[in-house]
Short mmCIF file of C-alpha atoms and ligand atoms in Angstrom, two decimals:
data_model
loop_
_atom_site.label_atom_id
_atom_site.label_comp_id
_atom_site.label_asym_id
_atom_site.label_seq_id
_atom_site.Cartn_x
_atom_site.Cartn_y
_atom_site.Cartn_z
CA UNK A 117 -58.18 92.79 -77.79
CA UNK A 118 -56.37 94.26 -75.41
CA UNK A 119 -52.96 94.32 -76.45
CA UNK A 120 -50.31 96.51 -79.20
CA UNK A 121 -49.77 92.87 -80.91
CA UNK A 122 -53.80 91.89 -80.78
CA UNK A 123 -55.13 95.63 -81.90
CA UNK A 124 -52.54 95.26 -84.72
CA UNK A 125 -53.62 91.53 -85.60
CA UNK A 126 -57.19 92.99 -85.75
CA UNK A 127 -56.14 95.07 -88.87
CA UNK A 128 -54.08 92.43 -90.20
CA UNK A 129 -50.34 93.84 -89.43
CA UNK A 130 -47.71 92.72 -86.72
CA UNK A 131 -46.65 95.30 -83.86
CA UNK A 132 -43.13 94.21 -83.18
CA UNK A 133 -40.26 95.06 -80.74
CA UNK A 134 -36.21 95.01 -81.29
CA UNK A 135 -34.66 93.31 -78.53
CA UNK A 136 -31.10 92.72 -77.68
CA UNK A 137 -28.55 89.78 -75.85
CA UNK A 138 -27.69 91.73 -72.60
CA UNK A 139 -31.33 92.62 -71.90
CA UNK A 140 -32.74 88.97 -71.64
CA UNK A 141 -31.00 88.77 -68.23
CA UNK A 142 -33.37 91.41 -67.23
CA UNK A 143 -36.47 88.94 -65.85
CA UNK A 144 -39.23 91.80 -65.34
CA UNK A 145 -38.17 93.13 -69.18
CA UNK A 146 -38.62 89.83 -70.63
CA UNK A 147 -42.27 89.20 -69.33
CA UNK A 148 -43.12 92.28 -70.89
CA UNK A 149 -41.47 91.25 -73.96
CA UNK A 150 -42.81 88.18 -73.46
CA UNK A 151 -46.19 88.50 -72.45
CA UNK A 152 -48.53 89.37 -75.43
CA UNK A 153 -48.00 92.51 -76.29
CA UNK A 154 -45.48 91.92 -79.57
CA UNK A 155 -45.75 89.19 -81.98
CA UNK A 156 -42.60 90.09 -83.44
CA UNK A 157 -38.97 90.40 -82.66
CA UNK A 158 -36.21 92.05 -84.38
CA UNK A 159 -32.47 90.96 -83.13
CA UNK A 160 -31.25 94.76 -82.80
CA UNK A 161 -27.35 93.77 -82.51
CA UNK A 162 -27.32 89.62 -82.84
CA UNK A 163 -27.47 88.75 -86.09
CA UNK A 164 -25.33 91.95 -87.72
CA UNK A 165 -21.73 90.47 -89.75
CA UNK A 166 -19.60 91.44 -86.34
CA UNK A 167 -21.61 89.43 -84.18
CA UNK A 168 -21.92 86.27 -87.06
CA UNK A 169 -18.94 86.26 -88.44
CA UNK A 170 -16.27 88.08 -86.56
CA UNK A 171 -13.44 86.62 -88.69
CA UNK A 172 -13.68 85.13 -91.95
CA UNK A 173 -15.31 81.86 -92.15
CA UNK A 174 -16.09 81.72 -89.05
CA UNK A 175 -19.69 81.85 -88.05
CA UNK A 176 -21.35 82.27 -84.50
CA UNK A 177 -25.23 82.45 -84.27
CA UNK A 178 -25.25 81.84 -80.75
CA UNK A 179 -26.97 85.11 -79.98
CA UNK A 180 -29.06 85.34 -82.49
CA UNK A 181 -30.23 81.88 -81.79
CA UNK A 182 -31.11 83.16 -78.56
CA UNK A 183 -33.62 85.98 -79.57
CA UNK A 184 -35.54 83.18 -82.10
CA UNK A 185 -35.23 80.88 -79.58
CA UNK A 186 -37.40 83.43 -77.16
CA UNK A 187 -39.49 84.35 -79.89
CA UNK A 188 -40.55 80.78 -80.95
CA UNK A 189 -41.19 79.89 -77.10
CA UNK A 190 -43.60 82.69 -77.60
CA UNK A 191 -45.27 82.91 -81.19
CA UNK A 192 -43.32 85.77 -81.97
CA UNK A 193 -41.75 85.86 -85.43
CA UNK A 194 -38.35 87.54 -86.56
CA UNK A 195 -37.02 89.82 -88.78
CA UNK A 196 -33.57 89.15 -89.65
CA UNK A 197 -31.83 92.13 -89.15
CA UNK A 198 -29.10 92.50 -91.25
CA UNK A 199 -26.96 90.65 -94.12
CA UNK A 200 -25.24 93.87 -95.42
CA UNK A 201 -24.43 97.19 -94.05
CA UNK A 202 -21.33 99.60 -93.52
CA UNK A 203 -21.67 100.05 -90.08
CA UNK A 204 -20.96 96.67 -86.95
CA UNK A 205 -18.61 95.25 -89.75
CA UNK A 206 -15.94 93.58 -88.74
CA UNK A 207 -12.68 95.22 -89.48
CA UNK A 208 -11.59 92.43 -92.06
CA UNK A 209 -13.95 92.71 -94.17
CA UNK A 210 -13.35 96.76 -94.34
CA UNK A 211 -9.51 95.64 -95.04
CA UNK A 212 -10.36 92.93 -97.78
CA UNK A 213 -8.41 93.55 -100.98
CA UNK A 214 -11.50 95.00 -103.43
CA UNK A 215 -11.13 91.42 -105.94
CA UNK A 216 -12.22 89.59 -102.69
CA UNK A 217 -15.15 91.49 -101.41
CA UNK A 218 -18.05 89.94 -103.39
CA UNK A 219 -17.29 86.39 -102.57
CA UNK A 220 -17.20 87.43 -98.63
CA UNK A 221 -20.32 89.20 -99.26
CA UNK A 222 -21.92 86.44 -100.69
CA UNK A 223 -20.48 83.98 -98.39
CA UNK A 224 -21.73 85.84 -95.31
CA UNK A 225 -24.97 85.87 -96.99
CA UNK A 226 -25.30 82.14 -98.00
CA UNK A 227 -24.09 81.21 -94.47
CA UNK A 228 -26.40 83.35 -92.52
CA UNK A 229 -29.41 83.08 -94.32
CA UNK A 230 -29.45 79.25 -94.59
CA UNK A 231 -28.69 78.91 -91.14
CA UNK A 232 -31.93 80.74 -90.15
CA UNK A 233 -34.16 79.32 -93.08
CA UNK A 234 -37.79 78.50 -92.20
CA UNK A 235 -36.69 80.87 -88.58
CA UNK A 236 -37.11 84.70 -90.01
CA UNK A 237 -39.91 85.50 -92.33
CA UNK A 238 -38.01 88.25 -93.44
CA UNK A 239 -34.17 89.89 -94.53
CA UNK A 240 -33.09 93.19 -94.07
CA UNK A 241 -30.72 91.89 -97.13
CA UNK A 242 -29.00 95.40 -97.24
CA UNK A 243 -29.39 98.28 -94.69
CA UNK A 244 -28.45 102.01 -95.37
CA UNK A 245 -27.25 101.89 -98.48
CA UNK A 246 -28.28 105.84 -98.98
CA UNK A 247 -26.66 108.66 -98.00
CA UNK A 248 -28.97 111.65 -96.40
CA UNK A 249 -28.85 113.58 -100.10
CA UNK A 250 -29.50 110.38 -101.93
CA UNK A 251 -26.04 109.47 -103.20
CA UNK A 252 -25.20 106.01 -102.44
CA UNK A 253 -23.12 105.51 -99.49
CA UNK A 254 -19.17 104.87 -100.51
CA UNK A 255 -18.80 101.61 -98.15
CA UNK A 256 -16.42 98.68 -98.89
CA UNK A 257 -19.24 96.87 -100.87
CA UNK A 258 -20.70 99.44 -102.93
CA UNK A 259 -16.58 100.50 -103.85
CA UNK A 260 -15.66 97.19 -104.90
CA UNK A 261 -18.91 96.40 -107.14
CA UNK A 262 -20.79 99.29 -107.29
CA UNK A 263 -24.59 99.54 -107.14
CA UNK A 264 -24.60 95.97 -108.77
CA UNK A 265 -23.87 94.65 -104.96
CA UNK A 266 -27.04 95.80 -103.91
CA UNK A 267 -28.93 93.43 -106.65
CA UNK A 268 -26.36 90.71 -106.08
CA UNK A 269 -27.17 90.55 -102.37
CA UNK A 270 -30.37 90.64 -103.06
CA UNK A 271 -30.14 87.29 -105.42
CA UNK A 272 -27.73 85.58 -103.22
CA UNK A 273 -30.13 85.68 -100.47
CA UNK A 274 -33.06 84.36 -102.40
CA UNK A 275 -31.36 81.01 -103.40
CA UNK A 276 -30.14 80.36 -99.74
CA UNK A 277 -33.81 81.49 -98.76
CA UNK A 278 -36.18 81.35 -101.07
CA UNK A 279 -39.24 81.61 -98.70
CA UNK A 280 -37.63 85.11 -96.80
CA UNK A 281 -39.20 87.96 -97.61
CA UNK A 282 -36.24 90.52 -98.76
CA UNK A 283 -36.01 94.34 -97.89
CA UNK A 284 -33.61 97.15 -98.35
CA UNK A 285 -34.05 99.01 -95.55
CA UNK A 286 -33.37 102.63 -94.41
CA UNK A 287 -33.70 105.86 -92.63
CA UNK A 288 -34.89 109.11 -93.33
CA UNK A 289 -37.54 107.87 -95.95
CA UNK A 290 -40.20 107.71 -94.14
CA UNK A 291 -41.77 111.01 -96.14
CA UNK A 292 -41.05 112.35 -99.84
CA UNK A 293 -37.67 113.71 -99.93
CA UNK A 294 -33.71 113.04 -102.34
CA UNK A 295 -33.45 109.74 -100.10
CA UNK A 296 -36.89 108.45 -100.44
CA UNK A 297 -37.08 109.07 -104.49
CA UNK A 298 -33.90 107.44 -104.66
CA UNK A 299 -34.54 104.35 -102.48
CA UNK A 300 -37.85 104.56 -104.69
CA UNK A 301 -35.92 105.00 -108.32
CA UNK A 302 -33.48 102.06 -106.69
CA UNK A 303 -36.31 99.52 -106.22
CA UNK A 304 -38.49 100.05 -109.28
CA UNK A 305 -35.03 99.77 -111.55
CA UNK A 306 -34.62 96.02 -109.35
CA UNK A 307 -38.26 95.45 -109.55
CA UNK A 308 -38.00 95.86 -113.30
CA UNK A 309 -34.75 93.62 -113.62
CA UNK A 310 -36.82 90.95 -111.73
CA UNK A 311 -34.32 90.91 -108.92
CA UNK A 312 -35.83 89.36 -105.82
CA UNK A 313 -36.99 92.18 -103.71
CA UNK A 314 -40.18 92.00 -101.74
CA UNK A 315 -40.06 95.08 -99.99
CA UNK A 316 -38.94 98.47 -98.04
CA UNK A 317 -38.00 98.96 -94.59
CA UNK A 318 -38.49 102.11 -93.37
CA UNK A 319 -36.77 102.66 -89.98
CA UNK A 320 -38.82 105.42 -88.41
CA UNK A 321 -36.15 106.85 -86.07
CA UNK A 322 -38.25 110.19 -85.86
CA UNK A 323 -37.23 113.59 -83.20
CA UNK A 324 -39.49 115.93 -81.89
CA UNK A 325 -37.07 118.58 -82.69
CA UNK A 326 -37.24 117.84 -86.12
CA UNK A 327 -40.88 118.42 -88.35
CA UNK A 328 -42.96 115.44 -89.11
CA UNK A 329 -41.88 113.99 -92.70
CA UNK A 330 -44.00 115.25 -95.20
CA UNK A 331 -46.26 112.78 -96.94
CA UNK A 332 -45.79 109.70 -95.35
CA UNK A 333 -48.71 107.65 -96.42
CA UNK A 334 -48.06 108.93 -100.00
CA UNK A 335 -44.57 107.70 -99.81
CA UNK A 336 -45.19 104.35 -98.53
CA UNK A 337 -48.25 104.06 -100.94
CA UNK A 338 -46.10 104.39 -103.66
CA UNK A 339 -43.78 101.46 -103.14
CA UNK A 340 -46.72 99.60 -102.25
CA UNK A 341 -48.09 100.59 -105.92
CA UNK A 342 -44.79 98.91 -107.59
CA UNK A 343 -45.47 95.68 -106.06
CA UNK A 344 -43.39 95.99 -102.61
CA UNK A 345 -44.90 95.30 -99.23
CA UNK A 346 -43.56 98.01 -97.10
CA UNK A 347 -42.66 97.73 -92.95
CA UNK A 348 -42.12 100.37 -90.07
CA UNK A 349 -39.13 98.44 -88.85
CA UNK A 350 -37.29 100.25 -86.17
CA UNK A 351 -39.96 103.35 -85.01
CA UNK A 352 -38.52 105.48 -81.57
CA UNK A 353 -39.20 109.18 -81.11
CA UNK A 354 -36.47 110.76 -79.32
CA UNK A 355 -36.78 114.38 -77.41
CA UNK A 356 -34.13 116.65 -75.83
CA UNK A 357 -33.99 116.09 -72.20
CA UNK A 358 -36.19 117.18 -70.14
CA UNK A 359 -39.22 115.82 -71.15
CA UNK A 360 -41.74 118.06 -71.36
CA UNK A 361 -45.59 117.99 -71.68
CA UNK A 362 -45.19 119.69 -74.85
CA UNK A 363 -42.41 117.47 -76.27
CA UNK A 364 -44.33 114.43 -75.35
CA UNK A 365 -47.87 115.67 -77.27
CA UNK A 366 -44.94 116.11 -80.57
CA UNK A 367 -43.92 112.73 -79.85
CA UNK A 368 -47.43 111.53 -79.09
CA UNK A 369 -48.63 112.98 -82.73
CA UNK A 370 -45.87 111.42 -84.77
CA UNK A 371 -46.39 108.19 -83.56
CA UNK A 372 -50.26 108.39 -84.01
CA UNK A 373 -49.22 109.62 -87.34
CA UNK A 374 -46.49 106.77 -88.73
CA UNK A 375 -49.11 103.89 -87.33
CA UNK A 376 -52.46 105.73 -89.27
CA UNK A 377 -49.53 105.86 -92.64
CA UNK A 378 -49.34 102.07 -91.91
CA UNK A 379 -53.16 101.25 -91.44
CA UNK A 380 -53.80 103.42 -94.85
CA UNK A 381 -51.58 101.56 -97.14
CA UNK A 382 -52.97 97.83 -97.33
CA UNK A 383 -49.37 96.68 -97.97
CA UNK A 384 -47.92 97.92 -94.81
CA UNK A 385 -47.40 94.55 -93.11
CA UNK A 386 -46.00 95.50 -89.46
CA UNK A 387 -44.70 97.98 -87.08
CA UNK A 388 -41.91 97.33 -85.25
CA UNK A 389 -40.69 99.61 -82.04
CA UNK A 390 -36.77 100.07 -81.50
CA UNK A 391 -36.91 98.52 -78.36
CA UNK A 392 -40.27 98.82 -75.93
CA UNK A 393 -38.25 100.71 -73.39
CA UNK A 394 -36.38 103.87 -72.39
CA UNK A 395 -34.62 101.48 -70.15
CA UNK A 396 -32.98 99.77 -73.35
CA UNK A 397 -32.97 102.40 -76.13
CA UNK A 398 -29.82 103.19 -78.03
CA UNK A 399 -30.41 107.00 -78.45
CA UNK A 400 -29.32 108.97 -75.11
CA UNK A 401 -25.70 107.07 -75.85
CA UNK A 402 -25.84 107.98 -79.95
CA UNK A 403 -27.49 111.56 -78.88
CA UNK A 404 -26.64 112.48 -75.30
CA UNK A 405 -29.12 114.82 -74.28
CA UNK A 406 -31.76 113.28 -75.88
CA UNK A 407 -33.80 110.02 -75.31
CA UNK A 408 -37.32 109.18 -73.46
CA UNK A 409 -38.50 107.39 -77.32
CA UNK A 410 -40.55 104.41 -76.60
CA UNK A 411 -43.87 103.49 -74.43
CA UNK A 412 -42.64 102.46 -71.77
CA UNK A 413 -40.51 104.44 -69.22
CA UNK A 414 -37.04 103.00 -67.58
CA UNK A 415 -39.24 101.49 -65.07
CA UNK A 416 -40.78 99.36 -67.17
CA UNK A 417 -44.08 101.27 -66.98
CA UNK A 418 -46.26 101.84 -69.82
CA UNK A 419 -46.45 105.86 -70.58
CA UNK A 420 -49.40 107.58 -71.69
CA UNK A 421 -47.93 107.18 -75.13
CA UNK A 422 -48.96 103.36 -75.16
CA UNK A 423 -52.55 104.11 -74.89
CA UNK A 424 -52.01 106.68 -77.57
CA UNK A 425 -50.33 103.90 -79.51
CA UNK A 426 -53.50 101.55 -78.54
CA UNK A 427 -55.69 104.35 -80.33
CA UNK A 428 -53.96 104.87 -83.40
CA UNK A 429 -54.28 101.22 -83.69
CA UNK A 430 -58.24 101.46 -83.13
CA UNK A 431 -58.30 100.49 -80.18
CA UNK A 432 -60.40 102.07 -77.23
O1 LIG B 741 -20.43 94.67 -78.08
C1 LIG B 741 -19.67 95.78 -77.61
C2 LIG B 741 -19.08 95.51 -76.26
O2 LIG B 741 -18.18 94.44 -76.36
C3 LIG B 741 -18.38 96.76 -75.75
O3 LIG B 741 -17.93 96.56 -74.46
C4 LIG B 741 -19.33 97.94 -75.77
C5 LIG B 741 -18.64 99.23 -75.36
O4 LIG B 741 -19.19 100.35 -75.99
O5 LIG B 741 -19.82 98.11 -77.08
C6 LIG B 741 -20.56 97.00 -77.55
O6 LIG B 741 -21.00 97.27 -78.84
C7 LIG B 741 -22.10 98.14 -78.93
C8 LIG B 741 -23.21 97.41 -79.66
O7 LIG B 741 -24.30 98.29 -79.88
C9 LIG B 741 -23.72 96.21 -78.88
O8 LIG B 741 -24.25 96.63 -77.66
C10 LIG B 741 -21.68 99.36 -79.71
O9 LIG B 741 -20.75 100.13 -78.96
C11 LIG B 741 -22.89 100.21 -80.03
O10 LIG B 741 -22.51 101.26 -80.92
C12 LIG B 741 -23.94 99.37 -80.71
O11 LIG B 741 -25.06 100.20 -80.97
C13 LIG B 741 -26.02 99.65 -81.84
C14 LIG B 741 -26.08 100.49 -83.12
O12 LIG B 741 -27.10 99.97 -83.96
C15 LIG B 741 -24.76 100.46 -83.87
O13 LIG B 741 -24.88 101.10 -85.08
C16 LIG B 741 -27.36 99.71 -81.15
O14 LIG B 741 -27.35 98.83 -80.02
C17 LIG B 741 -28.47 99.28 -82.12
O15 LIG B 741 -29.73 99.48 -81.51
C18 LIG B 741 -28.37 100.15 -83.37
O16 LIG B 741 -29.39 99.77 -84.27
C19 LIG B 741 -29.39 100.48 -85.52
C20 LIG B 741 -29.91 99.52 -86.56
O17 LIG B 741 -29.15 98.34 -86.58
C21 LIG B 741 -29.92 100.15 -87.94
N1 LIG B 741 -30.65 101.41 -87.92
C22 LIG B 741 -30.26 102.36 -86.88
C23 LIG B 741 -30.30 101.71 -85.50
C24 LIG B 741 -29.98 102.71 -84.43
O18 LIG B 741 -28.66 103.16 -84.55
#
């Protein structure tokens, strides 16, 4: 082995990468992208309700046919990424009068998941429903249905689907905490109705600044335990600017740390990086002053933090 994607096949997960439209232009990006070390691709902006379906009923997946496009060249596979979420909605939806929200919802969902049936092996069905403290976010869907549109998504996409593997996926819940116990109370009470769920996403959008999340394997082990597989499915670790030698053993830890959570729990199925590149990352724009999160520098070189990556994987 002698790649992120082959020392990760070797213990039976994926090692993924989000990619994005704008950066397939980018010909030295792409054979890296391209070139062995990922066997999976997530569409970080492409297949989101603005992009898809900018105004009602009508449906664009020419971007997102792009990424699967690349990935199938390349025996990559996809996760969908996403049916439902507050945020990269367009603003008609937002505006819909609340009696016409769950037919839009379920609409979008029918449209988009049988147009790339048999092309993603997985859903990110709904994304962020949680607030930080656990309360459920107060976006257009969850105020015109409550909690029941969570469950109805959920459904909606299994009968477009069937064969899609369906997460809820989310941030901050990567160790025990009010967000993580209620994701966790959320999908035993689904698992229970015998809603079609199949698993948790947990982003992984970690900061040096911030401590490591307590209990990680625990906390994935435990929605493994009610029947869920569980996937890292968007990991970066960001660091105020400048980087430092000290910042970059932090960030060297809690990466070693999230991929030795994932190896522990047999139904951790995949890691997935938010981008391979510094050059592409969406955190010094969301957090100026911060960035430097992934493996590989803005010059497309591979940091020492890919061959600590390599080692948490087992390799050499
Ligand atoms: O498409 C417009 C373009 O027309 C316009 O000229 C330009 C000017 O700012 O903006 C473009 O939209 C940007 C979009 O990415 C596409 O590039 C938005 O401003 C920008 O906010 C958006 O950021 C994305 C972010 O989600 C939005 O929430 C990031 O690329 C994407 O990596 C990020 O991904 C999210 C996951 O989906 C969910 N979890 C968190 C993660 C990081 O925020």
């Amino acid at each position: 082995a002698s790649t992120l994607a082959q020392y990760a096949e070797a213990k039976g997960r994926y090692f993924g990468s989000a990619t994005d439209n704008p950066e397939l232009t980018d010909a030295p990006y792409v054979a890296i992208l391209t070139g062995g070390e990922f066997d999976q691709l997530t569409p970080g902006n492409s297949m989101k309700w603005d992009t898809t379906e900018p105004t009602q009923g009508q449906f664009s997946y020419t971007k997102g046919d792009a990424v699967v496009t690349l990935a199938q060249q390349h025996n990559m596979s996809i996760r969908g990424h996403n049916l439902v979420w507050h945020n990269q909605l367009p603003g008609w939806v937002s505006s819909l009068p609340t009696g016409q929200v769950q037919a839009a919802m379920e609409n979008h969902i029918t449209n988009e998941a049988t147009h790339y049936k048999g092309k993603v092996f997985a859903w990110d069905v709904v994304n962020e429903p949680f607030n930080d403290d656990g309360t459920y976010r107060t976006d257009v869907f969850y105020n015109a249905m409550g909690v029941g549109y969570i469950a109805d998504a959920l459904r909606t996409a299994h009968a477009a689907d069937p064969g899609a593997k369906l997460y809820i996926n989310d941030y901050n819940i990567e160790g025990s905490g009010a967000k993580a116990d209620a994701m966790y109370s959320l999908v035993s009470s689904l698992k229970s109705q015998g809603v079609p769920i199949d698993g948790v996403g947990i982003q992984g959008h970690l900061a040096t600044q911030y401590g490591f999340p307590g209990n990680m394997q625990q906390n994935l082990q435990r929605f493994a335990d009610l029947g869920l597989d569980v996937a890292i499915t968007e990991l970066d670790v960001r660091m105020p600017l400048p980087e430092t030698a000290a910042q970059d053993a932090t960030q060297a830890t809690y990466y070693t740390n999230v991929v030795k959570a994932c190896l522990a729990v047999s139904r951790c199925v995949g890691i997935t990086i938010w981008d391979y590149t510094d050059k592409y990352s969406w955190v010094p724009s969301t957090f100026p002053g911060q960035g430097a999160p992934l493996p590989w520098d803005a010059n497309l070189a591979k940091k020492p933090l890919y061959d600590t990556i390599v080692a948490a994987l087992g390799g050499p």
